[in-house]
Amino acid sequence: MAPKLVSVESDETLPASADVVVIGGGIIGVSTAMFLAERGIRCVVCEKGHVAGEQSGRNAGWVRQQGRDVREVELSMASLRLWKEIDARLSGATGFATCGSFYGFREEKELAQYADWMAKAKACGLHFEIVGSDRIAEIAPSLERSHPVGLFTPGDGRAEPQKAAPAIARYARSIGVTLLQNCAVTGIELSNGGVSGVRTERGPIACGEIVVAAGAWSSLLCRSIGVRLPQLKALVSMAKTNVLENAPQASVWVEGLSSRRCEDGRYCVEHGGHYVADIVPDSFRFLKDFRPLLAKEVTHMKLRLGARMLTELGYERWWSRKTASPFEKERMLDPPPMPRIIDAVAPRMRRLFEALGDISYTETWAGYVDVTPDVVPVICRVPEIPGLVLSTGYSGHGFGLGLGAGHLTADIVSGAPPIADPSEFDLIRFEPGHRSKTRLSHI
């Protein structure tokens, strides 16, 4: 069962036109709309379900700079600056707090895997610490015995996924954004080679710019207009514990455990890198793109062939049939968690932190993360289709990057100076002949 979200009111009237239509009501979509509206740009957000109904409301809640792919460091720093000021401008709180991010290692050679990140972070002026047992005992008592080496970024934060995107959406509506929930976009209209509007289940909306921020659904929608977006889904299982009095304030990652303190004293936990990849038609369509990543992650990833294959076979070439679109048939991806994965987390947490006592789960859930072949998002214009902007494929990093990514997407749409260098996020990197690094950060 999905975590309970803060609800957001919808607009009832479908506008005939807008300057920009944003497809997707996750944190990327509503943040993009907010920043556009603050610049006086008329914006409509179309969400097939409800705001934050999929991964934006199901993630771990980390707002981190630490351990990012080197291409994301600048954007993550910009995003954190925005997170630190966001509650002052919203009509509701996001639960943001500064807590620090800690990664623990058994040996120095594990820390060495972060050499590229540390070099980039240092060049950007980001403060982080390489810590030993004494400092680890302060940050995460007991962990120093099993993980005597660590990486700590004290300025990193956390926020509440079930509150953040809804709060941003409410504020966006208050400054003029039209929010249409339960309103699936069933097609993108093209005219003279560029976008001219969208078709929704309630009717058409004319516009000159479209932002596809549809998360795990983006590739399917893009394929309907001939845009190849290599993207697959990874199923991540999560849980919330009972209130824990003696657990670390910092967000913690070690092999087999990722934990983040919630504002009510419970902890959001996951296995720390283990996930399930359903075999679907796109698995074969994008096999060449993802082969290096599959080889690298074979020990962390479980491939599964099941009902999802049949479901997505039914979505092949949906745009050529006169039937309901996949976006109307499946309003929300709500997979059950994998018991084998999530049941291993609480015992590991008890072993690592001796003072915690009994740990039980008050909630369990799962969500589908939209993953690209290099585990870095796509944030760019599509040159072949003027007016089309992509902001998707955040690969489990979208919540923490959300405000910075929304700002960058709005910069691209409006032509403003970008908040971070967008060149590394261009879709062109997946074309033949372009070199692409394949790293998988902790999701």
mmCIF file of N, CA and C in Angstrom, residues 231-334:
data_model
loop_
_atom_site.group_PDB
_atom_site.id
_atom_site.type_symbol
_atom_site.label_atom_id
_atom_site.label_comp_id
_atom_site.label_asym_id
_atom_site.label_seq_id
_atom_site.Cartn_x
_atom_site.Cartn_y
_atom_site.Cartn_z
ATOM 1 N N GLN A 231 14.836 4.211 -21.340
ATOM 2 C CA GLN A 231 14.470 4.329 -19.928
ATOM 3 C C GLN A 231 13.775 3.042 -19.511
ATOM 4 N N LEU A 232 14.125 2.514 -18.353
ATOM 5 C CA LEU A 232 13.474 1.343 -17.785
ATOM 6 C C LEU A 232 13.041 1.645 -16.359
ATOM 7 N N LYS A 233 12.367 0.697 -15.736
ATOM 8 C CA LYS A 233 11.865 0.864 -14.379
ATOM 9 C C LYS A 233 12.569 -0.103 -13.427
ATOM 10 N N ALA A 234 12.872 0.381 -12.226
ATOM 11 C CA ALA A 234 13.402 -0.464 -11.157
ATOM 12 C C ALA A 234 12.457 -0.375 -9.981
ATOM 13 N N LEU A 235 12.074 -1.529 -9.448
ATOM 14 C CA LEU A 235 11.155 -1.569 -8.316
ATOM 15 C C LEU A 235 11.949 -1.548 -7.018
ATOM 16 N N VAL A 236 11.696 -0.536 -6.192
ATOM 17 C CA VAL A 236 12.382 -0.377 -4.916
ATOM 18 C C VAL A 236 11.369 -0.565 -3.794
ATOM 19 N N SER A 237 11.701 -1.432 -2.827
ATOM 20 C CA SER A 237 10.823 -1.727 -1.688
ATOM 21 C C SER A 237 11.281 -0.939 -0.469
ATOM 22 N N MET A 238 10.320 -0.358 0.264
ATOM 23 C CA MET A 238 10.649 0.512 1.391
ATOM 24 C C MET A 238 9.723 0.236 2.563
ATOM 25 N N ALA A 239 10.106 0.781 3.721
ATOM 26 C CA ALA A 239 9.281 0.632 4.923
ATOM 27 C C ALA A 239 9.517 1.810 5.848
ATOM 28 N N LYS A 240 8.558 2.017 6.771
ATOM 29 C CA LYS A 240 8.750 2.935 7.896
ATOM 30 C C LYS A 240 8.708 2.128 9.186
ATOM 31 N N THR A 241 9.632 2.453 10.075
ATOM 32 C CA THR A 241 9.715 1.746 11.342
ATOM 33 C C THR A 241 8.824 2.404 12.392
ATOM 34 N N ASN A 242 8.778 1.786 13.548
ATOM 35 C CA ASN A 242 8.239 2.439 14.728
ATOM 36 C C ASN A 242 9.161 3.588 15.136
ATOM 37 N N VAL A 243 8.738 4.409 16.089
ATOM 38 C CA VAL A 243 9.579 5.502 16.578
ATOM 39 C C VAL A 243 10.815 4.908 17.252
ATOM 40 N N LEU A 244 11.988 5.420 16.882
ATOM 41 C CA LEU A 244 13.259 4.925 17.415
ATOM 42 C C LEU A 244 13.969 6.062 18.138
ATOM 43 N N GLU A 245 14.182 5.900 19.433
ATOM 44 C CA GLU A 245 14.701 6.983 20.255
ATOM 45 C C GLU A 245 16.201 7.203 20.085
ATOM 46 N N ASN A 246 16.966 6.162 19.812
ATOM 47 C CA ASN A 246 18.427 6.264 19.845
ATOM 48 C C ASN A 246 19.078 6.087 18.482
ATOM 49 N N ALA A 247 18.324 6.256 17.440
ATOM 50 C CA ALA A 247 18.862 6.100 16.090
ATOM 51 C C ALA A 247 19.525 7.400 15.632
ATOM 52 N N PRO A 248 20.400 7.340 14.627
ATOM 53 C CA PRO A 248 21.124 8.541 14.183
ATOM 54 C C PRO A 248 20.194 9.612 13.624
ATOM 55 N N GLN A 249 20.566 10.864 13.850
ATOM 56 C CA GLN A 249 19.856 11.979 13.216
ATOM 57 C C GLN A 249 20.244 12.079 11.736
ATOM 58 N N ALA A 250 21.471 11.738 11.417
ATOM 59 C CA ALA A 250 21.929 11.795 10.026
ATOM 60 C C ALA A 250 21.290 10.685 9.206
ATOM 61 N N SER A 251 21.108 10.934 7.928
ATOM 62 C CA SER A 251 20.711 9.869 7.013
ATOM 63 C C SER A 251 21.920 8.971 6.786
ATOM 64 N N VAL A 252 21.686 7.655 6.800
ATOM 65 C CA VAL A 252 22.786 6.686 6.802
ATOM 66 C C VAL A 252 22.634 5.719 5.649
ATOM 67 N N TRP A 253 23.749 5.472 4.948
ATOM 68 C CA TRP A 253 23.812 4.379 3.979
ATOM 69 C C TRP A 253 25.019 3.512 4.285
ATOM 70 N N VAL A 254 24.780 2.213 4.429
ATOM 71 C CA VAL A 254 25.818 1.191 4.411
ATOM 72 C C VAL A 254 25.269 0.056 3.556
ATOM 73 N N GLU A 255 26.135 -0.843 3.143
ATOM 74 C CA GLU A 255 25.659 -1.969 2.340
ATOM 75 C C GLU A 255 24.558 -2.705 3.094
ATOM 76 N N GLY A 256 23.380 -2.810 2.454
ATOM 77 C CA GLY A 256 22.263 -3.525 3.060
ATOM 78 C C GLY A 256 21.313 -2.675 3.870
ATOM 79 N N LEU A 257 21.603 -1.370 4.034
ATOM 80 C CA LEU A 257 20.715 -0.505 4.822
ATOM 81 C C LEU A 257 20.824 0.937 4.371
ATOM 82 N N SER A 258 19.674 1.554 4.138
ATOM 83 C CA SER A 258 19.565 2.990 3.953
ATOM 84 C C SER A 258 18.488 3.470 4.919
ATOM 85 N N SER A 259 18.805 4.481 5.739
ATOM 86 C CA SER A 259 17.820 4.955 6.717
ATOM 87 C C SER A 259 17.788 6.469 6.737
ATOM 88 N N ARG A 260 16.586 7.001 6.925
ATOM 89 C CA ARG A 260 16.370 8.448 7.013
ATOM 90 C C ARG A 260 15.332 8.723 8.091
ATOM 91 N N ARG A 261 15.695 9.581 9.034
ATOM 92 C CA ARG A 261 14.763 9.914 10.113
ATOM 93 C C ARG A 261 13.598 10.728 9.562
ATOM 94 N N CYS A 262 12.385 10.367 9.941
ATOM 95 C CA CYS A 262 11.187 11.134 9.601
ATOM 96 C C CYS A 262 10.916 12.157 10.700
ATOM 97 N N GLU A 263 10.122 13.154 10.401
ATOM 98 C CA GLU A 263 9.908 14.217 11.379
ATOM 99 C C GLU A 263 9.135 13.753 12.607
ATOM 100 N N ASP A 264 8.468 12.582 12.523
ATOM 101 C CA ASP A 264 7.738 12.057 13.679
ATOM 102 C C ASP A 264 8.555 11.053 14.492
ATOM 103 N N GLY A 265 9.842 10.884 14.146
ATOM 104 C CA GLY A 265 10.707 9.996 14.907
ATOM 105 C C GLY A 265 10.775 8.572 14.377
ATOM 106 N N ARG A 266 9.937 8.238 13.403
ATOM 107 C CA ARG A 266 10.079 6.959 12.726
ATOM 108 C C ARG A 266 11.228 7.061 11.726
ATOM 109 N N TYR A 267 11.587 5.924 11.127
ATOM 110 C CA TYR A 267 12.666 5.908 10.147
ATOM 111 C C TYR A 267 12.187 5.256 8.864
ATOM 112 N N CYS A 268 12.494 5.920 7.746
ATOM 113 C CA CYS A 268 12.227 5.365 6.431
ATOM 114 C C CYS A 268 13.457 4.550 6.033
ATOM 115 N N VAL A 269 13.256 3.255 5.747
ATOM 116 C CA VAL A 269 14.390 2.365 5.498
ATOM 117 C C VAL A 269 14.190 1.595 4.197
ATOM 118 N N GLU A 270 15.325 1.201 3.618
ATOM 119 C CA GLU A 270 15.323 0.309 2.458
ATOM 120 C C GLU A 270 16.596 -0.503 2.487
ATOM 121 N N HIS A 271 16.724 -1.431 1.542
ATOM 122 C CA HIS A 271 17.838 -2.355 1.579
ATOM 123 C C HIS A 271 19.153 -1.705 1.187
ATOM 124 N N GLY A 272 19.122 -0.554 0.559
ATOM 125 C CA GLY A 272 20.360 0.138 0.223
ATOM 126 C C GLY A 272 20.999 -0.344 -1.055
ATOM 127 N N GLY A 273 20.217 -0.440 -2.125
ATOM 128 C CA GLY A 273 20.789 -0.778 -3.417
ATOM 129 C C GLY A 273 20.228 -2.022 -4.059
ATOM 130 N N HIS A 274 19.446 -2.831 -3.341
ATOM 131 C CA HIS A 274 18.862 -4.034 -3.928
ATOM 132 C C HIS A 274 17.462 -3.712 -4.458
ATOM 133 N N TYR A 275 17.194 -4.133 -5.671
ATOM 134 C CA TYR A 275 15.928 -3.811 -6.307
ATOM 135 C C TYR A 275 15.585 -4.867 -7.338
ATOM 136 N N VAL A 276 14.377 -4.744 -7.891
ATOM 137 C CA VAL A 276 13.852 -5.699 -8.860
ATOM 138 C C VAL A 276 13.641 -4.989 -10.192
ATOM 139 N N ALA A 277 14.036 -5.626 -11.277
ATOM 140 C CA ALA A 277 13.803 -5.104 -12.621
ATOM 141 C C ALA A 277 12.876 -6.067 -13.357
ATOM 142 N N ASP A 278 11.665 -5.616 -13.633
ATOM 143 C CA ASP A 278 10.724 -6.436 -14.394
ATOM 144 C C ASP A 278 11.157 -6.499 -15.854
ATOM 145 N N ILE A 279 11.093 -7.697 -16.422
ATOM 146 C CA ILE A 279 11.364 -7.870 -17.847
ATOM 147 C C ILE A 279 10.100 -7.501 -18.615
ATOM 148 N N VAL A 280 10.226 -6.494 -19.460
ATOM 149 C CA VAL A 280 9.103 -5.953 -20.225
ATOM 150 C C VAL A 280 9.582 -5.731 -21.660
ATOM 151 N N PRO A 281 8.699 -5.366 -22.587
ATOM 152 C CA PRO A 281 9.154 -5.132 -23.961
ATOM 153 C C PRO A 281 10.303 -4.137 -24.076
ATOM 154 N N ASP A 282 10.309 -3.095 -23.243
ATOM 155 C CA ASP A 282 11.400 -2.120 -23.307
ATOM 156 C C ASP A 282 12.737 -2.718 -22.883
ATOM 157 N N SER A 283 12.709 -3.802 -22.114
ATOM 158 C CA SER A 283 13.959 -4.462 -21.733
ATOM 159 C C SER A 283 14.715 -4.940 -22.962
ATOM 160 N N PHE A 284 13.992 -5.377 -23.978
ATOM 161 C CA PHE A 284 14.602 -5.820 -25.233
ATOM 162 C C PHE A 284 14.850 -4.638 -26.169
ATOM 163 N N ARG A 285 13.934 -3.693 -26.155
ATOM 164 C CA ARG A 285 14.073 -2.511 -27.018
ATOM 165 C C ARG A 285 15.340 -1.732 -26.668
ATOM 166 N N PHE A 286 15.657 -1.642 -25.387
ATOM 167 C CA PHE A 286 16.795 -0.844 -24.933
ATOM 168 C C PHE A 286 17.932 -1.705 -24.383
ATOM 169 N N LEU A 287 17.975 -2.974 -24.771
ATOM 170 C CA LEU A 287 18.970 -3.886 -24.216
ATOM 171 C C LEU A 287 20.390 -3.391 -24.468
ATOM 172 N N LYS A 288 20.674 -2.939 -25.666
ATOM 173 C CA LYS A 288 22.023 -2.486 -25.985
ATOM 174 C C LYS A 288 22.416 -1.291 -25.117
ATOM 175 N N ASP A 289 21.487 -0.385 -24.878
ATOM 176 C CA ASP A 289 21.771 0.795 -24.058
ATOM 177 C C ASP A 289 22.106 0.405 -22.626
ATOM 178 N N PHE A 290 21.358 -0.572 -22.095
ATOM 179 C CA PHE A 290 21.459 -0.903 -20.676
ATOM 180 C C PHE A 290 22.438 -2.039 -20.385
ATOM 181 N N ARG A 291 23.001 -2.674 -21.415
ATOM 182 C CA ARG A 291 23.854 -3.837 -21.162
ATOM 183 C C ARG A 291 25.008 -3.529 -20.191
ATOM 184 N N PRO A 292 25.742 -2.415 -20.328
ATOM 185 C CA PRO A 292 26.817 -2.150 -19.351
ATOM 186 C C PRO A 292 26.306 -2.016 -17.923
ATOM 187 N N LEU A 293 25.156 -1.372 -17.756
ATOM 188 C CA LEU A 293 24.596 -1.203 -16.419
ATOM 189 C C LEU A 293 24.133 -2.532 -15.842
ATOM 190 N N LEU A 294 23.522 -3.365 -16.679
ATOM 191 C CA LEU A 294 23.070 -4.681 -16.221
ATOM 192 C C LEU A 294 24.250 -5.523 -15.748
ATOM 193 N N ALA A 295 25.363 -5.470 -16.484
ATOM 194 C CA ALA A 295 26.541 -6.237 -16.092
ATOM 195 C C ALA A 295 27.111 -5.733 -14.773
ATOM 196 N N LYS A 296 27.093 -4.435 -14.567
ATOM 197 C CA LYS A 296 27.652 -3.835 -13.357
ATOM 198 C C LYS A 296 26.800 -4.139 -12.132
ATOM 199 N N GLU A 297 25.479 -4.199 -12.310
ATOM 200 C CA GLU A 297 24.567 -4.311 -11.175
ATOM 201 C C GLU A 297 23.999 -5.710 -10.980
ATOM 202 N N VAL A 298 24.607 -6.711 -11.564
ATOM 203 C CA VAL A 298 24.041 -8.051 -11.534
ATOM 204 C C VAL A 298 23.876 -8.578 -10.117
ATOM 205 N N THR A 299 24.751 -8.204 -9.188
ATOM 206 C CA THR A 299 24.641 -8.714 -7.824
ATOM 207 C C THR A 299 23.579 -7.991 -7.004
ATOM 208 N N HIS A 300 23.159 -6.804 -7.440
ATOM 209 C CA HIS A 300 22.168 -6.022 -6.701
ATOM 210 C C HIS A 300 20.771 -6.106 -7.294
ATOM 211 N N MET A 301 20.657 -6.628 -8.479
ATOM 212 C CA MET A 301 19.399 -6.560 -9.216
ATOM 213 C C MET A 301 18.817 -7.958 -9.430
ATOM 214 N N LYS A 302 17.528 -8.077 -9.183
ATOM 215 C CA LYS A 302 16.824 -9.317 -9.471
ATOM 216 C C LYS A 302 15.937 -9.091 -10.691
ATOM 217 N N LEU A 303 16.161 -9.854 -11.754
ATOM 218 C CA LEU A 303 15.292 -9.797 -12.926
ATOM 219 C C LEU A 303 14.059 -10.634 -12.679
ATOM 220 N N ARG A 304 12.906 -10.149 -13.128
ATOM 221 C CA ARG A 304 11.647 -10.845 -12.873
ATOM 222 C C ARG A 304 10.772 -10.815 -14.118
ATOM 223 N N LEU A 305 10.289 -11.977 -14.512
ATOM 224 C CA LEU A 305 9.359 -12.083 -15.629
ATOM 225 C C LEU A 305 7.998 -12.459 -15.060
ATOM 226 N N GLY A 306 7.022 -11.571 -15.267
ATOM 227 C CA GLY A 306 5.710 -11.830 -14.694
ATOM 228 C C GLY A 306 4.628 -11.022 -15.372
ATOM 229 N N ALA A 307 3.635 -10.630 -14.592
ATOM 230 C CA ALA A 307 2.447 -9.979 -15.138
ATOM 231 C C ALA A 307 2.765 -8.640 -15.794
ATOM 232 N N ARG A 308 3.842 -7.994 -15.349
ATOM 233 C CA ARG A 308 4.156 -6.689 -15.925
ATOM 234 C C ARG A 308 4.466 -6.789 -17.416
ATOM 235 N N MET A 309 5.058 -7.897 -17.839
ATOM 236 C CA MET A 309 5.327 -8.106 -19.251
ATOM 237 C C MET A 309 4.024 -8.113 -20.053
ATOM 238 N N LEU A 310 3.023 -8.820 -19.583
ATOM 239 C CA LEU A 310 1.753 -8.890 -20.299
ATOM 240 C C LEU A 310 1.066 -7.528 -20.320
ATOM 241 N N THR A 311 1.122 -6.828 -19.192
ATOM 242 C CA THR A 311 0.509 -5.502 -19.142
ATOM 243 C C THR A 311 1.128 -4.575 -20.175
ATOM 244 N N GLU A 312 2.451 -4.541 -20.225
ATOM 245 C CA GLU A 312 3.109 -3.595 -21.118
ATOM 246 C C GLU A 312 3.112 -4.056 -22.568
ATOM 247 N N LEU A 313 2.968 -5.352 -22.807
ATOM 248 C CA LEU A 313 2.730 -5.798 -24.181
ATOM 249 C C LEU A 313 1.439 -5.198 -24.715
ATOM 250 N N GLY A 314 0.460 -5.046 -23.834
ATOM 251 C CA GLY A 314 -0.800 -4.435 -24.231
ATOM 252 C C GLY A 314 -0.705 -2.953 -24.528
ATOM 253 N N TYR A 315 0.427 -2.344 -24.118
ATOM 254 C CA TYR A 315 0.610 -0.921 -24.369
ATOM 255 C C TYR A 315 1.402 -0.638 -25.648
ATOM 256 N N GLU A 316 1.880 -1.678 -26.309
ATOM 257 C CA GLU A 316 2.655 -1.466 -27.526
ATOM 258 C C GLU A 316 1.798 -0.779 -28.600
ATOM 259 N N ARG A 317 2.338 0.275 -29.162
ATOM 260 C CA ARG A 317 1.686 1.044 -30.238
ATOM 261 C C ARG A 317 0.249 1.422 -29.881
ATOM 262 N N TRP A 318 0.046 1.807 -28.635
ATOM 263 C CA TRP A 318 -1.295 2.188 -28.182
ATOM 264 C C TRP A 318 -1.851 3.383 -28.955
ATOM 265 N N TRP A 319 -0.955 4.272 -29.416
ATOM 266 C CA TRP A 319 -1.402 5.490 -30.073
ATOM 267 C C TRP A 319 -2.062 5.237 -31.425
ATOM 268 N N SER A 320 -1.849 4.041 -31.989
ATOM 269 C CA SER A 320 -2.448 3.748 -33.295
ATOM 270 C C SER A 320 -3.804 3.059 -33.172
ATOM 271 N N ARG A 321 -4.223 2.787 -31.928
ATOM 272 C CA ARG A 321 -5.508 2.104 -31.717
ATOM 273 C C ARG A 321 -6.525 3.073 -31.136
ATOM 274 N N LYS A 322 -7.787 2.855 -31.451
ATOM 275 C CA LYS A 322 -8.851 3.729 -30.941
ATOM 276 C C LYS A 322 -9.406 3.169 -29.634
ATOM 277 N N THR A 323 -8.526 3.019 -28.668
ATOM 278 C CA THR A 323 -8.915 2.533 -27.347
ATOM 279 C C THR A 323 -8.334 3.476 -26.302
ATOM 280 N N ALA A 324 -8.697 3.254 -25.057
ATOM 281 C CA ALA A 324 -8.171 4.081 -23.976
ATOM 282 C C ALA A 324 -6.650 3.962 -23.915
ATOM 283 N N SER A 325 -6.007 5.060 -23.588
ATOM 284 C CA SER A 325 -4.542 5.067 -23.508
ATOM 285 C C SER A 325 -4.087 4.328 -22.250
ATOM 286 N N PRO A 326 -2.817 3.907 -22.218
ATOM 287 C CA PRO A 326 -2.281 3.299 -20.999
ATOM 288 C C PRO A 326 -2.388 4.212 -19.787
ATOM 289 N N PHE A 327 -2.345 5.525 -20.025
ATOM 290 C CA PHE A 327 -2.356 6.491 -18.937
ATOM 291 C C PHE A 327 -3.737 6.606 -18.297
ATOM 292 N N GLU A 328 -4.757 6.201 -19.035
ATOM 293 C CA GLU A 328 -6.105 6.124 -18.474
ATOM 294 C C GLU A 328 -6.353 4.767 -17.815
ATOM 295 N N LYS A 329 -5.742 3.726 -18.378
ATOM 296 C CA LYS A 329 -5.944 2.378 -17.840
ATOM 297 C C LYS A 329 -5.236 2.174 -16.505
ATOM 298 N N GLU A 330 -4.095 2.840 -16.339
ATOM 299 C CA GLU A 330 -3.276 2.618 -15.143
ATOM 300 C C GLU A 330 -2.914 3.979 -14.549
ATOM 301 N N ARG A 331 -3.769 4.457 -13.683
ATOM 302 C CA ARG A 331 -3.588 5.795 -13.124
ATOM 303 C C ARG A 331 -2.369 5.888 -12.211
ATOM 304 N N MET A 332 -2.038 4.790 -11.577
ATOM 305 C CA MET A 332 -0.945 4.829 -10.601
ATOM 306 C C MET A 332 -0.230 3.494 -10.583
ATOM 307 N N LEU A 333 1.092 3.538 -10.677
ATOM 308 C CA LEU A 333 1.902 2.346 -10.489
ATOM 309 C C LEU A 333 2.029 2.096 -8.991
ATOM 310 N N ASP A 334 1.430 1.030 -8.518
ATOM 311 C CA ASP A 334 1.383 0.754 -7.080
ATOM 312 C C ASP A 334 1.763 -0.703 -6.819
#
